[in-house]
PDB file of C-alpha atoms in Angstrom:
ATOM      1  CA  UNK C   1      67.066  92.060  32.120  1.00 46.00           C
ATOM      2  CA  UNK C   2      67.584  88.730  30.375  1.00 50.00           C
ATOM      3  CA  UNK C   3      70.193  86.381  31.990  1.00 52.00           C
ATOM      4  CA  UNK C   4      72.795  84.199  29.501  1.00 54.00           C
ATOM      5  CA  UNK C   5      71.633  81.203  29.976  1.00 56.00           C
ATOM      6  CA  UNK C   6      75.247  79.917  31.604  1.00 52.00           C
ATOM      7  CA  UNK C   7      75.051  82.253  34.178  1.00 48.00           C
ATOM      8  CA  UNK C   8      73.025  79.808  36.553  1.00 49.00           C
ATOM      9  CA  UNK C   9      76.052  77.590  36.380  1.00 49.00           C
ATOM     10  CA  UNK C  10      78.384  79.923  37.169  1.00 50.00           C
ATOM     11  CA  UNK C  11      76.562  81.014  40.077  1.00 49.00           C
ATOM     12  CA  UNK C  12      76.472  77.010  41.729  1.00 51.00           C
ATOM     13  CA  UNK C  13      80.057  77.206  40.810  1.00 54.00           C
ATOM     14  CA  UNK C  14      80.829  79.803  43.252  1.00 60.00           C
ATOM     15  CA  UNK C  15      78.428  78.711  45.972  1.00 74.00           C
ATOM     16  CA  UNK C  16      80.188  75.247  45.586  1.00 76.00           C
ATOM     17  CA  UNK C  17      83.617  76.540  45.820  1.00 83.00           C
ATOM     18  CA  UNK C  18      82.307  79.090  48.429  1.00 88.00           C
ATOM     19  CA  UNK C  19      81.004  75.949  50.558  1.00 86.00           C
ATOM     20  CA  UNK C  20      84.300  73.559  50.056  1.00 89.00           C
ATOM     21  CA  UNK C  21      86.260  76.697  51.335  1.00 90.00           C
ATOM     22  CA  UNK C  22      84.342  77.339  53.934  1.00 93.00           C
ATOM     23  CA  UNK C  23      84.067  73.748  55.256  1.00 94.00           C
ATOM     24  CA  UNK C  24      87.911  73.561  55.288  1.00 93.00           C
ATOM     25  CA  UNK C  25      87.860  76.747  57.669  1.00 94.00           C
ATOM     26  CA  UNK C  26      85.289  75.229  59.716  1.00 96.00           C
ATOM     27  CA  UNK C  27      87.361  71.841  59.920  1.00 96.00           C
ATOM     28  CA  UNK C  28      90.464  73.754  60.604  1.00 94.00           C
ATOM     29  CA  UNK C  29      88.940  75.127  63.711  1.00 97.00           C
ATOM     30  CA  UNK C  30      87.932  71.852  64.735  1.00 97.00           C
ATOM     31  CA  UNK C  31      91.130  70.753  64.705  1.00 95.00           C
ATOM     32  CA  UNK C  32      92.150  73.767  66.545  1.00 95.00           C
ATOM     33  CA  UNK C  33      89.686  73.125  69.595  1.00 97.00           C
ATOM     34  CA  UNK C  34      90.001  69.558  69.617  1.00 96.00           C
ATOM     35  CA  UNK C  35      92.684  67.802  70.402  1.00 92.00           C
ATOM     36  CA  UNK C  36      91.629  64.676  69.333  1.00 96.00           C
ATOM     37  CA  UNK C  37      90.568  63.664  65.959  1.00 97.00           C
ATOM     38  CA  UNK C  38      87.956  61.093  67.185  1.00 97.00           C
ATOM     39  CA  UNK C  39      86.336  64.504  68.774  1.00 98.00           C
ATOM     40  CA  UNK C  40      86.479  66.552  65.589  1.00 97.00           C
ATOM     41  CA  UNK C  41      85.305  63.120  63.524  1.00 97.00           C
ATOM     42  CA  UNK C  42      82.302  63.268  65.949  1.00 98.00           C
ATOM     43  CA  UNK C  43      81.422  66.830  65.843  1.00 98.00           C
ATOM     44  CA  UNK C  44      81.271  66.724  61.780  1.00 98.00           C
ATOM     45  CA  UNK C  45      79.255  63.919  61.990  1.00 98.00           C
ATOM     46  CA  UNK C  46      76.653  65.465  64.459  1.00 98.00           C
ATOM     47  CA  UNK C  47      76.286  68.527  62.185  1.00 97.00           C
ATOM     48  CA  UNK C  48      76.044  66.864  58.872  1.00 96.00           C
ATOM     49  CA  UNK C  49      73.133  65.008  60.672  1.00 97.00           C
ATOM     50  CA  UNK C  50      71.508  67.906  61.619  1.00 97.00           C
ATOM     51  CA  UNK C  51      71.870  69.339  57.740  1.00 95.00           C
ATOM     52  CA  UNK C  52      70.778  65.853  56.415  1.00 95.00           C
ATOM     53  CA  UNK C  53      67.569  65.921  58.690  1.00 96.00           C
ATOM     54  CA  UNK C  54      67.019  69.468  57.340  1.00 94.00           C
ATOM     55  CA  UNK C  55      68.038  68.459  53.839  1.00 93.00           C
ATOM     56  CA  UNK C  56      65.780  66.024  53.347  1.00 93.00           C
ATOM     57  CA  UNK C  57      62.364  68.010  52.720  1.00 92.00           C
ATOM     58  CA  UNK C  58      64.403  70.288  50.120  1.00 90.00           C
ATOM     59  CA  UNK C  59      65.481  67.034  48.298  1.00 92.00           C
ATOM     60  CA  UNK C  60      62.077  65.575  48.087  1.00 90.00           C
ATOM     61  CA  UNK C  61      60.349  68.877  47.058  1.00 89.00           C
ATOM     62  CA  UNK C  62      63.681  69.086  44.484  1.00 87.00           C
ATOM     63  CA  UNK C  63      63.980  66.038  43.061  1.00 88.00           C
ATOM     64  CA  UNK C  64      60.206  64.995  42.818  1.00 84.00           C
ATOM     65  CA  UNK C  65      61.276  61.401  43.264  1.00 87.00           C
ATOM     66  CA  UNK C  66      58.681  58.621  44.148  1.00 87.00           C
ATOM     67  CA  UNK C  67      59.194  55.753  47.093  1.00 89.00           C
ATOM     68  CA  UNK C  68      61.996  53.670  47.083  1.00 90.00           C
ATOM     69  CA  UNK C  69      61.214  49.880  47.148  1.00 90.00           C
ATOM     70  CA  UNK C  70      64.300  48.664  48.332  1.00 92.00           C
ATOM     71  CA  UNK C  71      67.590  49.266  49.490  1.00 93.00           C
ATOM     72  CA  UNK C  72      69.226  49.118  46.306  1.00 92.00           C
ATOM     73  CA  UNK C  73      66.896  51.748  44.916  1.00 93.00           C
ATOM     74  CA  UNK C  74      67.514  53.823  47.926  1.00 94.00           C
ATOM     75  CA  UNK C  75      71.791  53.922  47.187  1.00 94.00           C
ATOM     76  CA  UNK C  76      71.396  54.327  43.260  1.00 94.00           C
ATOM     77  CA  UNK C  77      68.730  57.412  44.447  1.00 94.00           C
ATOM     78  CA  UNK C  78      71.353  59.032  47.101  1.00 94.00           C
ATOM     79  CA  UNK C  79      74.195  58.693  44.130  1.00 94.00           C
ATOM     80  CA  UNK C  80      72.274  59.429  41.076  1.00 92.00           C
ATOM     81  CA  UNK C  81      70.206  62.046  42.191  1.00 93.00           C
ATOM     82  CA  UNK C  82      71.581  63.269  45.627  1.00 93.00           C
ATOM     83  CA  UNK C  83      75.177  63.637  44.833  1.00 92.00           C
ATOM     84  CA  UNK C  84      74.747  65.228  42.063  1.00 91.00           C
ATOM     85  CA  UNK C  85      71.927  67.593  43.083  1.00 88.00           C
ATOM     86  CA  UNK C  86      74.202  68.805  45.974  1.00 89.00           C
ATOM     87  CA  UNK C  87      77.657  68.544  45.541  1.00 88.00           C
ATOM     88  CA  UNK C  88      77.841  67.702  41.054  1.00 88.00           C
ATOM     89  CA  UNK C  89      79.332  64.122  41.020  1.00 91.00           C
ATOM     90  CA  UNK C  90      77.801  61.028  40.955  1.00 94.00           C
ATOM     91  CA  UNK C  91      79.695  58.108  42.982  1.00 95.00           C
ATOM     92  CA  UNK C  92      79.122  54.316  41.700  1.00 96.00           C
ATOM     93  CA  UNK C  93      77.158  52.060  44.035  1.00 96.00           C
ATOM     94  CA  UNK C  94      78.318  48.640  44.562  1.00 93.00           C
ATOM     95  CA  UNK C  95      76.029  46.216  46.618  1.00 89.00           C
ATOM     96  CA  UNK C  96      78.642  44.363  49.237  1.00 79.00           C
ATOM     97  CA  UNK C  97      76.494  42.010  51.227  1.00 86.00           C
ATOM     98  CA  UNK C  98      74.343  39.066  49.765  1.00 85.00           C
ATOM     99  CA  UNK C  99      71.562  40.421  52.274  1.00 86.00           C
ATOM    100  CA  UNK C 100      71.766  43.197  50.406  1.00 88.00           C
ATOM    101  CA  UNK C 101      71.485  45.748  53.166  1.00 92.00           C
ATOM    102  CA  UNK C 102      75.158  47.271  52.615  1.00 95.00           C
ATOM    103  CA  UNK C 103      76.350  49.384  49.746  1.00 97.00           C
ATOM    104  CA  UNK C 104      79.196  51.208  49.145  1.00 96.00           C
ATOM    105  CA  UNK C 105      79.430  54.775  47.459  1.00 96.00           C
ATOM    106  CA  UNK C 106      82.492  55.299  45.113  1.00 96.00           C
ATOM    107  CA  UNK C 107      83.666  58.629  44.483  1.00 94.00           C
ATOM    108  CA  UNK C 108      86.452  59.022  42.068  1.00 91.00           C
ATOM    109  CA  UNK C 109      86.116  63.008  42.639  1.00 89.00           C
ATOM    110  CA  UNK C 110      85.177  64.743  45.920  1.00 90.00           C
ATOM    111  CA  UNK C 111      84.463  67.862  45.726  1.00 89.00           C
ATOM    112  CA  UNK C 112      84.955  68.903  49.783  1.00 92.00           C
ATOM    113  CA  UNK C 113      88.706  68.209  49.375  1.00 92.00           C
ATOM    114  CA  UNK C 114      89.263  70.096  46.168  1.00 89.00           C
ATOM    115  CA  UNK C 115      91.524  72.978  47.825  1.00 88.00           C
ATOM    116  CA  UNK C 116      93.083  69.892  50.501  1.00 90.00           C
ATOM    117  CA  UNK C 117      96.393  68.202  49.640  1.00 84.00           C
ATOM    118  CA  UNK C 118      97.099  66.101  52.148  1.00 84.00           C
ATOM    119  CA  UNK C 119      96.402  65.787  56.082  1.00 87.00           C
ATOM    120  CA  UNK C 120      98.914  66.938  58.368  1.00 87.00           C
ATOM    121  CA  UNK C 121     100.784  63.490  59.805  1.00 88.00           C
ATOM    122  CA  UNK C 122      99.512  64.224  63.418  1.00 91.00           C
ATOM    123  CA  UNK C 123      95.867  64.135  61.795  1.00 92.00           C
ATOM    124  CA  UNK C 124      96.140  60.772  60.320  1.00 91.00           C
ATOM    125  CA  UNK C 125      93.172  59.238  62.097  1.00 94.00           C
ATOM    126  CA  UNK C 126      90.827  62.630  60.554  1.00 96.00           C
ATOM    127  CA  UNK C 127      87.862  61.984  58.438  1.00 96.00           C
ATOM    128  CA  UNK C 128      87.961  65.268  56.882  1.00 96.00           C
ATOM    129  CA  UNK C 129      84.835  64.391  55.398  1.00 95.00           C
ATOM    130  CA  UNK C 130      83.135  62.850  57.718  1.00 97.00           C
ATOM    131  CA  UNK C 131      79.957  65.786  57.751  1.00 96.00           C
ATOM    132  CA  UNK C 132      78.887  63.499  54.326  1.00 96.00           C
ATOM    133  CA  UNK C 133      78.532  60.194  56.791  1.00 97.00           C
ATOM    134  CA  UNK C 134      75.836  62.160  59.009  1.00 97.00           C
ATOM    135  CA  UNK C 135      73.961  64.394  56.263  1.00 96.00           C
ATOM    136  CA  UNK C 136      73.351  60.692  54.720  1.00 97.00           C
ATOM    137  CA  UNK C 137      72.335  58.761  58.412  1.00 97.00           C
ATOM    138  CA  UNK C 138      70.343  61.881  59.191  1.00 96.00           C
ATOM    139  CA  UNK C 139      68.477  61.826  55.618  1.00 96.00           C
ATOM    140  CA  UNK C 140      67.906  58.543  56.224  1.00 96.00           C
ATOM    141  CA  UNK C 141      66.852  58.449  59.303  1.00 96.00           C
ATOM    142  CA  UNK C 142      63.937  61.238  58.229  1.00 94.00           C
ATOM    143  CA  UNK C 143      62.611  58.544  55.824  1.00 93.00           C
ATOM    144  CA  UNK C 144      62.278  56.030  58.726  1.00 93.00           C
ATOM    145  CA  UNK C 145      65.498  53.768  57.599  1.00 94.00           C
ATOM    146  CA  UNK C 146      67.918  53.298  60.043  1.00 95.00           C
ATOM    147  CA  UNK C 147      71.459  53.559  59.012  1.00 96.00           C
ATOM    148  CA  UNK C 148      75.170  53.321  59.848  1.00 97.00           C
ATOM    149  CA  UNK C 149      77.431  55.458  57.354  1.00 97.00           C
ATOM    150  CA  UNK C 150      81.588  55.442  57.253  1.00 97.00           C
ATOM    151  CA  UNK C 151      84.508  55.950  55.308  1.00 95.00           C
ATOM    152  CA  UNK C 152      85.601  52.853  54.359  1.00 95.00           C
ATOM    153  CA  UNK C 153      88.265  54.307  51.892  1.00 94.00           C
ATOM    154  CA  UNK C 154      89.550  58.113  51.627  1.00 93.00           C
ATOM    155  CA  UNK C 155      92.077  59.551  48.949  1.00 91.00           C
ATOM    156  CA  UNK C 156      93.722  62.081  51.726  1.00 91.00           C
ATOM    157  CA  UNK C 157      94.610  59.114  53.424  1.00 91.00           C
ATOM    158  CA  UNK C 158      96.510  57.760  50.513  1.00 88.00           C
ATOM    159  CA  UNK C 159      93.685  55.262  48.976  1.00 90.00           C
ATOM    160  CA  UNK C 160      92.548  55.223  45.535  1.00 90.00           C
ATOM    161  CA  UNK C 161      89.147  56.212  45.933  1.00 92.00           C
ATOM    162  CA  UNK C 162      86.902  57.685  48.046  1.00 94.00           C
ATOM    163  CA  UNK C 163      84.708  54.950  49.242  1.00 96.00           C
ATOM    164  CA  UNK C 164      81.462  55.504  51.964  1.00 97.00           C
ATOM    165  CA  UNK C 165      79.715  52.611  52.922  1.00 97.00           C
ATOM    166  CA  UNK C 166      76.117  52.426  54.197  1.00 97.00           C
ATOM    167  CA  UNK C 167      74.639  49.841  55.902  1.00 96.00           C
ATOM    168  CA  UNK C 168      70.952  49.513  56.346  1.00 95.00           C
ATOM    169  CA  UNK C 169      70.216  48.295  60.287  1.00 92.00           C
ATOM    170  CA  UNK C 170      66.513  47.458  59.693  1.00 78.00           C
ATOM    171  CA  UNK C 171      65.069  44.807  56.997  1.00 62.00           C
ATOM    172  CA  UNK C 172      62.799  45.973  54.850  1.00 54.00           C
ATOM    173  CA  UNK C 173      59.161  45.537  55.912  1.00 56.00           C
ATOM    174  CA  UNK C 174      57.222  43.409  53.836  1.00 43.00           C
ATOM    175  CA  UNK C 175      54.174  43.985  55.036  1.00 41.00           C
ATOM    176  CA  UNK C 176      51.598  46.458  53.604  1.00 48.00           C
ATOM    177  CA  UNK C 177      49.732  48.572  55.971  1.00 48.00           C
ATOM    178  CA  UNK C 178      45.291  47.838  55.487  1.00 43.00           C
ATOM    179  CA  UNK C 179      42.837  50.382  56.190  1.00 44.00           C
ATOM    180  CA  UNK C 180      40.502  50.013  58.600  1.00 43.00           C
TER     181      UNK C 180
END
């Protein structure tokens, strides 16, 4: 049998909207067995790491992409290709540091909180999101740069985007490695 050519769409449709349900149930157990929203912001973090250290070698073997030179490179690759491999938006990338070593990630549309209205006023110091922060540190991390990855801004908590900032710990090396 043939397939229509816009059933492949349809089909990462549903696996999105299957995943951003699913990650609210998984987040709503959190909150159920922790009481304290550090402890839940901790334990998303620690798996999106693990799925960011995984996710890495289906990205590369994906997206075909050669090295990054430089930092800068490295943010416009995780929002211009990751982003929208993974989750269909692309956030902007502004450079905030004249080291440039720190870059923020705007997302006008986040697809994990598309079913989420608002967070419950006893959950106001939640990063519902903050599984994104680790699956970036952890890719990172697999291509040997060090990283530290919040949420500097978040629309459930009333801002007007959805900003995640990354900030490179190591400076590039300069050096190029000789054969011996």
């Amino acid at each position: 049998m043939s397939r229509s050519p816009g059933r492949k769409q349809e089909n990462h449709k549903i696996s999105r909207e299957l995943f951003v349900l699913t990650y609210g149930a998984l987040v709503a157990q959190l909150c159920k067995d922790y009481e304290k929203d550090e402890d839940v912001n901790t334990c998303l973090d620690r798996m999106g790491y693990s799925i960011g250290v995984r996710l890495i070698d289906d990205f590369l073997a994906r997206s075909a992409v050669k090295k990054c030179r430089s930092y800068s490179e490295t943010a416009d690759m995780i929002a211009q290709v990751a982003f929208k491999t993974y989750l269909g938006v692309t956030p902007s990338v502004s450079c905030s540091s004249a080291a440039g070593n720190e870059f923020s990630l705007i997302l006008d549309k986040n697809p994990l909180v598309d079913f989420v209205e608002e967070l419950p006023a006893e959950r106001a110091s939640l990063c519902y999101c903050n599984l994104l922060c680790g699956v970036i540190r952890g890719a990172l991390e697999m291509v040997h740069l060090a990283a530290e990855v919040t949420f500097l801004q978040d629309r459930l908590k009333g801002d007007a985007v959805t900003e995640i900032g990354i900030t490179f710990l190591r400076k590039p090396e300069d050096r190029k490695h000789k054969r011996n």
